[in-house]
PDB file of C-alpha atoms in Angstrom:
ATOM      1  CA  MET A 189      16.839 -57.381 -81.949  1.00 63.00           C
ATOM      2  CA  GLU A 190      16.622 -55.143 -84.980  1.00 68.00           C
ATOM      3  CA  GLY A 191      13.017 -56.190 -85.392  1.00 69.00           C
ATOM      4  CA  LEU A 192      12.187 -54.972 -81.912  1.00 70.00           C
ATOM      5  CA  ILE A 193      13.844 -51.634 -82.565  1.00 74.00           C
ATOM      6  CA  ILE A 194      11.947 -51.186 -85.793  1.00 75.00           C
ATOM      7  CA  SER A 195       8.675 -52.145 -84.094  1.00 71.00           C
ATOM      8  CA  GLY A 196       9.261 -49.625 -81.331  1.00 71.00           C
ATOM      9  CA  PHE A 197      10.079 -46.922 -83.820  1.00 66.00           C
ATOM     10  CA  LEU A 198       6.949 -47.616 -85.778  1.00 68.00           C
ATOM     11  CA  ALA A 199       4.848 -47.576 -82.604  1.00 70.00           C
ATOM     12  CA  ALA A 200       6.309 -44.244 -81.559  1.00 72.00           C
ATOM     13  CA  LEU A 201       5.697 -42.870 -85.030  1.00 67.00           C
ATOM     14  CA  ALA A 202       2.102 -44.074 -84.854  1.00 67.00           C
ATOM     15  CA  VAL A 203       1.611 -42.291 -81.509  1.00 67.00           C
ATOM     16  CA  VAL A 204       3.083 -39.086 -82.895  1.00 68.00           C
ATOM     17  CA  LEU A 205       0.882 -39.301 -85.974  1.00 71.00           C
ATOM     18  CA  LEU A 206      -2.119 -39.965 -83.742  1.00 73.00           C
ATOM     19  CA  PHE A 207      -1.428 -36.775 -81.729  1.00 74.00           C
ATOM     20  CA  MET A 208      -0.986 -34.861 -84.966  1.00 75.00           C
ATOM     21  CA  VAL A 209      -4.236 -36.127 -86.426  1.00 84.00           C
ATOM     22  CA  ILE A 210      -6.540 -35.995 -83.400  1.00 86.00           C
ATOM     23  CA  ARG A 211      -7.107 -32.672 -81.550  1.00 86.00           C
ATOM     24  CA  ILE A 212      -9.456 -32.217 -78.608  1.00 88.00           C
ATOM     25  CA  VAL A 213     -10.589 -28.609 -78.053  1.00 91.00           C
ATOM     26  CA  PRO A 214     -11.639 -27.734 -74.437  1.00 92.00           C
ATOM     27  CA  GLN A 215     -14.918 -25.966 -73.633  1.00 92.00           C
ATOM     28  CA  ARG A 216     -15.030 -22.171 -74.303  1.00 91.00           C
ATOM     29  CA  GLN A 217     -11.936 -22.312 -76.482  1.00 93.00           C
ATOM     30  CA  VAL A 218     -11.348 -22.084 -80.237  1.00 94.00           C
ATOM     31  CA  TYR A 219      -8.358 -23.377 -82.242  1.00 94.00           C
ATOM     32  CA  VAL A 220      -7.480 -21.677 -85.530  1.00 94.00           C
ATOM     33  CA  VAL A 221      -6.147 -24.224 -88.053  1.00 93.00           C
ATOM     34  CA  GLU A 222      -3.870 -23.360 -90.993  1.00 93.00           C
ATOM     35  CA  ARG A 223      -3.264 -25.620 -93.947  1.00 92.00           C
ATOM     36  CA  LEU A 224       0.053 -25.075 -95.625  1.00 90.00           C
ATOM     37  CA  GLY A 225       0.287 -21.647 -93.955  1.00 88.00           C
ATOM     38  CA  LYS A 226      -3.206 -20.488 -94.956  1.00 92.00           C
ATOM     39  CA  TYR A 227      -6.279 -20.200 -92.760  1.00 93.00           C
ATOM     40  CA  GLN A 228      -8.335 -23.350 -93.007  1.00 92.00           C
ATOM     41  CA  THR A 229     -10.937 -23.426 -90.242  1.00 93.00           C
ATOM     42  CA  SER A 230     -11.732 -22.686 -86.609  1.00 93.00           C
ATOM     43  CA  LEU A 231     -12.211 -25.660 -84.304  1.00 92.00           C
ATOM     44  CA  GLU A 232     -14.723 -25.327 -81.489  1.00 92.00           C
ATOM     45  CA  ALA A 233     -15.030 -27.490 -78.378  1.00 91.00           C
ATOM     46  CA  GLY A 234     -14.843 -31.228 -79.062  1.00 91.00           C
ATOM     47  CA  MET A 235     -12.662 -33.779 -80.910  1.00 89.00           C
ATOM     48  CA  HIS A 236     -11.377 -33.000 -84.413  1.00 89.00           C
ATOM     49  CA  PHE A 237      -9.130 -34.731 -87.011  1.00 88.00           C
ATOM     50  CA  LEU A 238      -6.350 -32.953 -88.860  1.00 87.00           C
ATOM     51  CA  MET A 239      -4.180 -33.923 -91.787  1.00 87.00           C
ATOM     52  CA  PRO A 240      -0.682 -34.607 -90.443  1.00 83.00           C
ATOM     53  CA  PHE A 241       2.187 -32.471 -91.707  1.00 83.00           C
ATOM     54  CA  ILE A 242      -0.309 -30.329 -93.645  1.00 89.00           C
ATOM     55  CA  ASP A 243      -2.675 -28.908 -91.027  1.00 89.00           C
ATOM     56  CA  ARG A 244      -1.482 -27.221 -87.863  1.00 90.00           C
ATOM     57  CA  VAL A 245      -3.056 -25.305 -85.001  1.00 91.00           C
ATOM     58  CA  ALA A 246      -1.731 -21.766 -85.447  1.00 92.00           C
ATOM     59  CA  TYR A 247      -3.699 -19.886 -82.711  1.00 93.00           C
ATOM     60  CA  LYS A 248      -5.626 -20.772 -79.592  1.00 93.00           C
ATOM     61  CA  HIS A 249      -8.223 -18.342 -78.272  1.00 93.00           C
ATOM     62  CA  SER A 250     -10.355 -18.357 -75.140  1.00 92.00           C
ATOM     63  CA  LEU A 251     -13.982 -17.264 -75.515  1.00 92.00           C
ATOM     64  CA  LYS A 252     -14.152 -16.334 -71.832  1.00 93.00           C
ATOM     65  CA  GLU A 253     -14.256 -12.729 -70.673  1.00 93.00           C
ATOM     66  CA  ILE A 254     -10.709 -11.436 -70.387  1.00 93.00           C
ATOM     67  CA  VAL A 255      -9.748  -8.969 -67.641  1.00 93.00           C
ATOM     68  CA  ARG A 256      -6.703  -6.790 -68.183  1.00 92.00           C
ATOM     69  CA  ASP A 257      -5.257  -3.893 -66.221  1.00 92.00           C
ATOM     70  CA  VAL A 258      -4.688  -0.669 -68.086  1.00 92.00           C
ATOM     71  CA  PRO A 259      -1.324   0.678 -66.857  1.00 91.00           C
ATOM     72  CA  ARG A 260      -1.225   3.929 -64.906  1.00 91.00           C
ATOM     73  CA  GLN A 261      -0.615   7.018 -66.978  1.00 90.00           C
ATOM     74  CA  SER A 262      -0.471  10.794 -66.563  1.00 90.00           C
ATOM     75  CA  CYS A 263      -3.304  12.891 -67.970  1.00 90.00           C
ATOM     76  CA  ILE A 264      -3.808  16.664 -68.149  1.00 90.00           C
ATOM     77  CA  THR A 265      -7.272  17.983 -67.319  1.00 90.00           C
ATOM     78  CA  LYS A 266      -8.966  20.907 -69.007  1.00 89.00           C
ATOM     79  CA  ASP A 267      -7.848  23.226 -66.202  1.00 87.00           C
ATOM     80  CA  ASN A 268      -4.197  22.077 -66.634  1.00 88.00           C
ATOM     81  CA  ILE A 269      -3.959  19.764 -63.626  1.00 87.00           C
ATOM     82  CA  GLU A 270      -1.855  16.631 -63.993  1.00 89.00           C
ATOM     83  CA  VAL A 271      -3.479  13.459 -62.667  1.00 90.00           C
ATOM     84  CA  SER A 272      -2.396   9.846 -62.665  1.00 91.00           C
ATOM     85  CA  ILE A 273      -5.068   7.322 -63.663  1.00 92.00           C
ATOM     86  CA  ASP A 274      -5.217   3.566 -64.054  1.00 91.00           C
ATOM     87  CA  GLY A 275      -8.117   1.318 -64.971  1.00 93.00           C
ATOM     88  CA  VAL A 276      -9.457  -2.142 -65.694  1.00 94.00           C
ATOM     89  CA  MET A 277     -10.728  -3.341 -69.070  1.00 94.00           C
ATOM     90  CA  TYR A 278     -12.939  -6.347 -69.872  1.00 95.00           C
ATOM     91  CA  LEU A 279     -12.600  -7.993 -73.329  1.00 93.00           C
ATOM     92  CA  GLN A 280     -14.066 -10.983 -75.130  1.00 94.00           C
ATOM     93  CA  VAL A 281     -13.110 -12.655 -78.409  1.00 94.00           C
ATOM     94  CA  VAL A 282     -16.114 -12.869 -80.740  1.00 94.00           C
ATOM     95  CA  ASP A 283     -14.332 -13.675 -84.027  1.00 93.00           C
ATOM     96  CA  PRO A 284     -11.316 -16.022 -83.633  1.00 93.00           C
ATOM     97  CA  LYS A 285     -10.165 -15.558 -87.246  1.00 93.00           C
ATOM     98  CA  ALA A 286     -10.133 -11.756 -86.982  1.00 93.00           C
ATOM     99  CA  ALA A 287      -8.462 -11.962 -83.586  1.00 92.00           C
ATOM    100  CA  SER A 288      -5.727 -14.117 -85.152  1.00 92.00           C
ATOM    101  CA  TYR A 289      -5.062 -12.119 -88.296  1.00 92.00           C
ATOM    102  CA  GLY A 290      -6.530  -8.661 -87.587  1.00 89.00           C
ATOM    103  CA  VAL A 291      -3.886  -7.518 -85.115  1.00 89.00           C
ATOM    104  CA  ASP A 292      -0.677  -8.913 -83.714  1.00 88.00           C
ATOM    105  CA  ASP A 293      -1.752  -8.697 -80.022  1.00 91.00           C
ATOM    106  CA  TYR A 294      -5.326  -7.587 -79.510  1.00 91.00           C
ATOM    107  CA  VAL A 295      -4.945  -7.294 -75.722  1.00 92.00           C
ATOM    108  CA  MET A 296      -1.970  -4.940 -76.008  1.00 93.00           C
ATOM    109  CA  ALA A 297      -3.677  -3.006 -78.789  1.00 92.00           C
ATOM    110  CA  ALA A 298      -6.841  -2.544 -76.699  1.00 92.00           C
ATOM    111  CA  GLN A 299      -4.807  -1.404 -73.680  1.00 92.00           C
ATOM    112  CA  GLN A 300      -2.884   1.180 -75.693  1.00 92.00           C
ATOM    113  CA  LEU A 301      -6.052   2.449 -77.340  1.00 92.00           C
ATOM    114  CA  ALA A 302      -7.778   2.724 -73.931  1.00 93.00           C
ATOM    115  CA  GLN A 303      -4.869   4.811 -72.622  1.00 92.00           C
ATOM    116  CA  THR A 304      -4.908   7.248 -75.535  1.00 92.00           C
ATOM    117  CA  THR A 305      -8.695   7.549 -75.413  1.00 92.00           C
ATOM    118  CA  LEU A 306      -8.607   8.177 -71.664  1.00 92.00           C
ATOM    119  CA  ARG A 307      -6.065  10.994 -72.109  1.00 92.00           C
ATOM    120  CA  SER A 308      -8.323  12.579 -74.709  1.00 91.00           C
ATOM    121  CA  VAL A 309     -11.431  12.311 -72.529  1.00 91.00           C
ATOM    122  CA  ILE A 310      -9.683  13.688 -69.415  1.00 91.00           C
ATOM    123  CA  GLY A 311      -8.385  16.641 -71.427  1.00 91.00           C
ATOM    124  CA  LYS A 312     -11.973  17.743 -72.129  1.00 90.00           C
ATOM    125  CA  ILE A 313     -13.153  18.037 -68.519  1.00 90.00           C
ATOM    126  CA  ASP A 314     -12.116  19.910 -65.374  1.00 88.00           C
ATOM    127  CA  LEU A 315     -10.504  18.279 -62.374  1.00 85.00           C
ATOM    128  CA  ASP A 316     -13.664  18.319 -60.243  1.00 81.00           C
ATOM    129  CA  LYS A 317     -15.649  16.494 -62.908  1.00 85.00           C
ATOM    130  CA  THR A 318     -13.097  13.664 -63.136  1.00 85.00           C
ATOM    131  CA  PHE A 319     -14.444  12.460 -59.785  1.00 81.00           C
ATOM    132  CA  GLU A 320     -18.095  13.246 -60.489  1.00 81.00           C
ATOM    133  CA  GLU A 321     -18.338  11.885 -64.039  1.00 85.00           C
ATOM    134  CA  ARG A 322     -16.529   8.562 -63.850  1.00 87.00           C
ATOM    135  CA  GLY A 323     -19.484   6.806 -65.430  1.00 87.00           C
ATOM    136  CA  GLU A 324     -19.398   9.064 -68.479  1.00 90.00           C
ATOM    137  CA  ILE A 325     -15.607   8.688 -68.746  1.00 91.00           C
ATOM    138  CA  ASN A 326     -15.939   4.882 -68.689  1.00 92.00           C
ATOM    139  CA  MET A 327     -18.666   4.950 -71.352  1.00 93.00           C
ATOM    140  CA  GLU A 328     -16.634   7.142 -73.707  1.00 92.00           C
ATOM    141  CA  VAL A 329     -13.565   4.903 -73.383  1.00 92.00           C
ATOM    142  CA  VAL A 330     -15.653   1.766 -74.014  1.00 93.00           C
ATOM    143  CA  GLU A 331     -17.322   3.262 -77.096  1.00 93.00           C
ATOM    144  CA  ALA A 332     -14.034   4.432 -78.616  1.00 91.00           C
ATOM    145  CA  VAL A 333     -12.078   1.209 -77.947  1.00 92.00           C
ATOM    146  CA  ASP A 334     -14.965  -1.066 -78.973  1.00 92.00           C
ATOM    147  CA  GLU A 335     -15.384   0.727 -82.280  1.00 92.00           C
ATOM    148  CA  ALA A 336     -11.652   0.446 -83.020  1.00 90.00           C
ATOM    149  CA  ALA A 337     -11.522  -3.225 -81.896  1.00 91.00           C
ATOM    150  CA  GLN A 338     -14.287  -4.481 -84.220  1.00 91.00           C
ATOM    151  CA  PRO A 339     -11.822  -5.378 -87.056  1.00 92.00           C
ATOM    152  CA  TRP A 340      -9.821  -7.347 -84.484  1.00 92.00           C
ATOM    153  CA  GLY A 341     -12.723  -9.659 -83.653  1.00 92.00           C
ATOM    154  CA  VAL A 342     -12.771  -8.387 -80.063  1.00 94.00           C
ATOM    155  CA  LYS A 343     -15.684  -6.966 -78.090  1.00 94.00           C
ATOM    156  CA  VAL A 344     -14.872  -4.415 -75.362  1.00 93.00           C
ATOM    157  CA  LEU A 345     -17.455  -5.041 -72.645  1.00 93.00           C
ATOM    158  CA  ARG A 346     -16.519  -2.592 -69.881  1.00 93.00           C
ATOM    159  CA  TYR A 347     -13.902  -0.161 -68.742  1.00 94.00           C
ATOM    160  CA  GLU A 348     -13.597   1.089 -65.167  1.00 92.00           C
ATOM    161  CA  VAL A 349     -11.385   3.859 -63.824  1.00 91.00           C
ATOM    162  CA  ALA A 350      -9.658   2.180 -60.891  1.00 87.00           C
ATOM    163  CA  ASP A 351      -7.845   5.052 -59.195  1.00 87.00           C
ATOM    164  CA  ILE A 352      -7.115   8.743 -59.691  1.00 87.00           C
ATOM    165  CA  ASN A 353      -4.007  10.138 -57.999  1.00 87.00           C
ATOM    166  CA  LEU A 354      -3.466  13.871 -57.584  1.00 84.00           C
ATOM    167  CA  PRO A 355      -0.324  15.890 -56.849  1.00 81.00           C
ATOM    168  CA  VAL A 356       0.291  16.627 -53.174  1.00 84.00           C
ATOM    169  CA  SER A 357      -0.255  20.358 -53.637  1.00 79.00           C
ATOM    170  CA  ILE A 358      -3.599  19.777 -55.341  1.00 78.00           C
ATOM    171  CA  LYS A 359      -4.675  17.397 -52.558  1.00 76.00           C
ATOM    172  CA  ASP A 360      -3.836  20.012 -49.929  1.00 82.00           C
ATOM    173  CA  ALA A 361      -5.745  22.680 -51.830  1.00 78.00           C
ATOM    174  CA  MET A 362      -8.765  20.409 -52.214  1.00 75.00           C
ATOM    175  CA  GLU A 363      -8.702  19.501 -48.523  1.00 79.00           C
ATOM    176  CA  LYS A 364      -8.599  23.206 -47.608  1.00 83.00           C
ATOM    177  CA  GLN A 365     -11.469  23.839 -49.989  1.00 81.00           C
ATOM    178  CA  VAL A 366     -13.477  21.011 -48.449  1.00 81.00           C
ATOM    179  CA  ARG A 367     -12.796  22.304 -44.930  1.00 84.00           C
ATOM    180  CA  ALA A 368     -13.789  25.834 -45.956  1.00 88.00           C
ATOM    181  CA  GLU A 369     -16.982  24.533 -47.520  1.00 85.00           C
ATOM    182  CA  ARG A 370     -17.833  22.567 -44.406  1.00 86.00           C
ATOM    183  CA  GLU A 371     -17.171  25.589 -42.187  1.00 87.00           C
ATOM    184  CA  ARG A 372     -19.320  27.727 -44.467  1.00 87.00           C
ATOM    185  CA  ARG A 373     -22.142  25.208 -44.273  1.00 88.00           C
ATOM    186  CA  ALA A 374     -21.806  25.098 -40.494  1.00 88.00           C
ATOM    187  CA  VAL A 375     -22.024  28.900 -40.294  1.00 89.00           C
ATOM    188  CA  VAL A 376     -24.986  28.937 -42.645  1.00 90.00           C
ATOM    189  CA  ALA A 377     -26.721  26.210 -40.660  1.00 89.00           C
ATOM    190  CA  GLU A 378     -26.082  28.075 -37.399  1.00 88.00           C
ATOM    191  CA  SER A 379     -27.393  31.347 -38.836  1.00 89.00           C
ATOM    192  CA  GLU A 380     -30.437  29.572 -40.207  1.00 89.00           C
ATOM    193  CA  GLY A 381     -31.067  28.093 -36.780  1.00 89.00           C
ATOM    194  CA  GLU A 382     -30.766  31.506 -35.107  1.00 89.00           C
ATOM    195  CA  ARG A 383     -33.044  33.058 -37.722  1.00 89.00           C
ATOM    196  CA  GLN A 384     -35.639  30.345 -37.234  1.00 90.00           C
ATOM    197  CA  ALA A 385     -35.390  30.720 -33.461  1.00 89.00           C
ATOM    198  CA  ALA A 386     -35.900  34.488 -33.755  1.00 89.00           C
ATOM    199  CA  ILE A 387     -38.884  33.914 -36.035  1.00 91.00           C
ATOM    200  CA  ASN A 388     -40.342  31.440 -33.575  1.00 91.00           C
ATOM    201  CA  ARG A 389     -39.838  33.851 -30.671  1.00 89.00           C
ATOM    202  CA  SER A 390     -41.450  36.731 -32.575  1.00 90.00           C
ATOM    203  CA  GLU A 391     -44.345  34.496 -33.584  1.00 89.00           C
ATOM    204  CA  GLY A 392     -44.754  33.436 -29.971  1.00 88.00           C
ATOM    205  CA  ASP A 393     -44.699  37.061 -28.746  1.00 89.00           C
ATOM    206  CA  ARG A 394     -47.192  38.074 -31.414  1.00 89.00           C
ATOM    207  CA  GLN A 395     -49.508  35.215 -30.526  1.00 90.00           C
ATOM    208  CA  ALA A 396     -49.175  36.041 -26.827  1.00 89.00           C
ATOM    209  CA  ALA A 397     -50.047  39.697 -27.511  1.00 88.00           C
ATOM    210  CA  ILE A 398     -53.036  38.604 -29.588  1.00 90.00           C
ATOM    211  CA  ASN A 399     -54.170  36.305 -26.820  1.00 89.00           C
ATOM    212  CA  ARG A 400     -53.777  39.072 -24.217  1.00 87.00           C
ATOM    213  CA  SER A 401     -55.728  41.564 -26.344  1.00 87.00           C
ATOM    214  CA  GLU A 402     -58.420  38.972 -26.994  1.00 87.00           C
ATOM    215  CA  GLY A 403     -58.611  38.280 -23.278  1.00 87.00           C
ATOM    216  CA  GLU A 404     -58.818  41.991 -22.405  1.00 87.00           C
ATOM    217  CA  LYS A 405     -61.448  42.483 -25.096  1.00 88.00           C
ATOM    218  CA  GLN A 406     -63.508  39.594 -23.777  1.00 88.00           C
ATOM    219  CA  GLU A 407     -63.077  40.877 -20.229  1.00 87.00           C
ATOM    220  CA  MET A 408     -64.323  44.348 -21.253  1.00 89.00           C
ATOM    221  CA  ILE A 409     -67.248  42.778 -23.072  1.00 88.00           C
ATOM    222  CA  ASN A 410     -68.098  40.726 -19.989  1.00 87.00           C
ATOM    223  CA  ILE A 411     -67.835  43.818 -17.729  1.00 88.00           C
ATOM    224  CA  SER A 412     -70.031  45.880 -20.065  1.00 86.00           C
ATOM    225  CA  GLU A 413     -72.531  43.051 -20.292  1.00 87.00           C
ATOM    226  CA  GLY A 414     -72.554  42.862 -16.504  1.00 85.00           C
ATOM    227  CA  GLU A 415     -73.038  46.626 -16.149  1.00 87.00           C
ATOM    228  CA  LYS A 416     -75.783  46.496 -18.730  1.00 86.00           C
ATOM    229  CA  MET A 417     -77.581  43.677 -16.949  1.00 88.00           C
ATOM    230  CA  LYS A 418     -77.096  45.486 -13.625  1.00 86.00           C
ATOM    231  CA  GLN A 419     -78.646  48.688 -14.999  1.00 87.00           C
ATOM    232  CA  ILE A 420     -81.486  46.736 -16.571  1.00 88.00           C
ATOM    233  CA  ASN A 421     -82.129  44.943 -13.301  1.00 87.00           C
ATOM    234  CA  GLU A 422     -81.968  48.214 -11.329  1.00 86.00           C
ATOM    235  CA  ALA A 423     -84.319  49.927 -13.800  1.00 85.00           C
ATOM    236  CA  GLU A 424     -86.687  46.998 -13.676  1.00 86.00           C
ATOM    237  CA  GLY A 425     -86.486  47.087  -9.836  1.00 86.00           C
ATOM    238  CA  ARG A 426     -87.224  50.834  -9.706  1.00 85.00           C
ATOM    239  CA  ALA A 427     -90.074  50.423 -12.158  1.00 85.00           C
ATOM    240  CA  LYS A 428     -91.442  47.577 -10.103  1.00 86.00           C
ATOM    241  CA  GLN A 429     -91.033  49.657  -6.944  1.00 85.00           C
ATOM    242  CA  ILE A 430     -92.845  52.623  -8.509  1.00 86.00           C
ATOM    243  CA  GLU A 431     -95.565  50.323  -9.739  1.00 83.00           C
ATOM    244  CA  LEU A 432     -95.980  48.752  -6.311  1.00 84.00           C
ATOM    245  CA  VAL A 433     -95.988  52.184  -4.629  1.00 82.00           C
ATOM    246  CA  ALA A 434     -98.557  53.442  -7.106  1.00 81.00           C
ATOM    247  CA  LEU A 435    -100.699  50.378  -6.598  1.00 84.00           C
ATOM    248  CA  ALA A 436    -100.407  50.728  -2.819  1.00 81.00           C
ATOM    249  CA  THR A 437    -101.222  54.425  -3.012  1.00 77.00           C
ATOM    250  CA  ALA A 438    -104.207  53.749  -5.250  1.00 75.00           C
ATOM    251  CA  LYS A 439    -105.389  51.007  -2.939  1.00 79.00           C
ATOM    252  CA  GLY A 440    -104.952  53.270   0.062  1.00 72.00           C
ATOM    253  CA  LEU A 441    -106.923  56.036  -1.600  1.00 67.00           C
ATOM    254  CA  GLN A 442    -109.676  53.583  -2.464  1.00 73.00           C
ATOM    255  CA  MET A 443    -109.831  52.424   1.147  1.00 74.00           C
ATOM    256  CA  VAL A 444    -109.865  56.049   2.330  1.00 68.00           C
ATOM    257  CA  GLY A 445    -112.647  56.794  -0.096  1.00 67.00           C
ATOM    258  CA  ARG A 446    -114.724  53.858   1.116  1.00 70.00           C
ATOM    259  CA  ALA A 447    -114.103  54.897   4.720  1.00 66.00           C
ATOM    260  CA  VAL A 448    -115.270  58.456   3.972  1.00 62.00           C
ATOM    261  CA  ARG A 449    -118.564  57.162   2.577  1.00 66.00           C
ATOM    262  CA  GLU A 450    -119.315  55.233   5.714  1.00 66.00           C
ATOM    263  CA  ASP A 451    -121.069  56.746   8.785  1.00 66.00           C
ATOM    264  CA  GLY A 452    -118.820  59.150  10.652  1.00 63.00           C
ATOM    265  CA  GLY A 453    -116.184  58.941   7.871  1.00 62.00           C
ATOM    266  CA  GLU A 454    -116.221  62.619   7.007  1.00 63.00           C
ATOM    267  CA  GLU A 455    -115.818  63.662  10.642  1.00 65.00           C
ATOM    268  CA  ALA A 456    -112.846  61.248  10.989  1.00 65.00           C
ATOM    269  CA  VAL A 457    -111.227  62.590   7.842  1.00 64.00           C
ATOM    270  CA  SER A 458    -111.731  66.150   8.996  1.00 67.00           C
ATOM    271  CA  LEU A 459    -110.138  65.340  12.319  1.00 63.00           C
ATOM    272  CA  ARG A 460    -107.203  63.560  10.585  1.00 67.00           C
ATOM    273  CA  ILE A 461    -106.622  66.467   8.230  1.00 68.00           C
ATOM    274  CA  ALA A 462    -106.697  68.951  11.077  1.00 66.00           C
ATOM    275  CA  GLU A 463    -104.136  66.896  13.012  1.00 67.00           C
ATOM    276  CA  GLN A 464    -101.767  66.631  10.034  1.00 68.00           C
ATOM    277  CA  TYR A 465    -102.219  70.327   9.290  1.00 64.00           C
ATOM    278  CA  VAL A 466    -101.250  71.305  12.813  1.00 64.00           C
ATOM    279  CA  ALA A 467     -98.360  68.752  12.874  1.00 69.00           C
ATOM    280  CA  ALA A 468     -96.964  70.125   9.610  1.00 66.00           C
ATOM    281  CA  PHE A 469     -96.829  73.693  10.902  1.00 62.00           C
ATOM    282  CA  GLU A 470     -95.361  72.460  14.156  1.00 65.00           C
ATOM    283  CA  LYS A 471     -92.564  70.695  12.278  1.00 69.00           C
ATOM    284  CA  VAL A 472     -91.853  73.782  10.194  1.00 62.00           C
ATOM    285  CA  ALA A 473     -91.680  75.876  13.337  1.00 61.00           C
ATOM    286  CA  LYS A 474     -89.142  73.518  14.922  1.00 64.00           C
ATOM    287  CA  GLU A 475     -86.823  73.268  11.873  1.00 63.00           C
ATOM    288  CA  SER A 476     -86.643  76.969  10.996  1.00 59.00           C
ATOM    289  CA  THR A 477     -86.392  80.222  12.938  1.00 61.00           C
ATOM    290  CA  THR A 478     -88.189  82.090  10.202  1.00 60.00           C
ATOM    291  CA  MET A 479     -91.614  80.974   8.963  1.00 54.00           C
ATOM    292  CA  LEU A 480     -94.077  82.483   6.558  1.00 53.00           C
ATOM    293  CA  LEU A 481     -97.715  81.858   7.554  1.00 52.00           C
ATOM    294  CA  PRO A 482    -100.588  81.969   5.131  1.00 56.00           C
ATOM    295  CA  ASN A 483    -103.609  84.227   5.635  1.00 53.00           C
ATOM    296  CA  GLY A 484    -106.430  82.759   7.681  1.00 52.00           C
ATOM    297  CA  LEU A 485    -104.130  80.332   9.531  1.00 50.00           C
ATOM    298  CA  SER A 486    -106.401  80.706  12.586  1.00 50.00           C
ATOM    299  CA  ASP A 487    -109.373  79.444  10.628  1.00 52.00           C
ATOM    300  CA  ILE A 488    -108.444  75.701  10.672  1.00 54.00           C
ATOM    301  CA  GLY A 489    -112.005  74.696   9.905  1.00 57.00           C
ATOM    302  CA  ALA A 490    -111.987  76.500   6.587  1.00 58.00           C
ATOM    303  CA  ALA A 491    -108.740  74.790   5.628  1.00 57.00           C
ATOM    304  CA  VAL A 492    -110.071  71.392   6.574  1.00 55.00           C
ATOM    305  CA  ALA A 493    -113.270  72.003   4.603  1.00 61.00           C
ATOM    306  CA  GLY A 494    -111.219  72.899   1.557  1.00 58.00           C
ATOM    307  CA  LEU A 495    -109.171  69.691   1.794  1.00 55.00           C
ATOM    308  CA  GLN A 496    -112.342  67.651   2.175  1.00 57.00           C
ATOM    309  CA  LYS A 497    -113.714  69.190  -0.971  1.00 58.00           C
ATOM    310  CA  VAL A 498    -110.546  68.176  -2.855  1.00 52.00           C
ATOM    311  CA  LEU A 499    -110.797  64.646  -1.497  1.00 54.00           C
ATOM    312  CA  LYS A 500    -114.371  64.309  -2.695  1.00 57.00           C
ATOM    313  CA  THR A 501    -113.406  65.531  -6.136  1.00 58.00           C
ATOM    314  CA  VAL A 502    -110.707  62.885  -6.340  1.00 48.00           C
ATOM    315  CA  GLU A 503    -113.154  60.171  -5.330  1.00 52.00           C
ATOM    316  CA  LYS A 504    -115.515  61.074  -8.124  1.00 54.00           C
ATOM    317  CA  THR A 505    -112.741  60.963 -10.752  1.00 53.00           C
ATOM    318  CA  PRO A 506    -112.843  57.605 -12.747  1.00 52.00           C
ATOM    319  CA  GLY A 507    -110.038  55.159 -11.979  1.00 45.00           C
TER     320      GLY A 507
END
């Protein structure tokens, strides 16, 4: 019976020693081993053997990216407005030994440093810029915390401002300001629309006046051109009429001349002249109560002879 008890004790002791000697490190983790209280080595993923009762795993670190909330805190802006801000920080262990011995709690240290840095950054800018320049705020916090965390074996990857809370009075004032700005923009847009409409109307009136004046000008030009062509046509018609009359007169005179040269022509001409002479004085006597008669009116033959002499002279003239 005692032999069984001793065998069981030895088996249990062997199992305990086995667990103390063999350590299996999971993926993306690092175990920091101390030997007799002093740093010995860092065990990466895989199976490792330790010296029992001498070596021990003092710290276990994850190499994954660590996400931690930065608690909400009150900050004072440059224009003396109190705001409440919280954020999110992303860390990663890059040196397990420094993370074990550089600081007691690197996560808490990074959070506290991020809070103090954020208060300093917010104190340098106005309230309006806290909403506009979040990217710059995040970059400044990351640079400051990462520089301070290098001796801790920790890399600060990112910091993001999660939320910014304002006092109720400041929210009301900002809402009023936003409403006033929107109303101002609406008024400006309406005035711009009216101005553009007035410009368009004036441009339309000006173009209409130009078109009317151009039309009237063209109409006057057309009328003047028509009058000009009418006068030219009338002048050409009168000239043609005069020419035709002259040609007819000349032709008639030629025919009269040829008739005079024929047998009995002179006697016929004399008779025709005497008839026209008497008819002319008869017409004058009918149209007027007073009539002046030339000397020798009774001697019609002498008058006819004189007209015949003129006719012969005309016949002998060239052309």
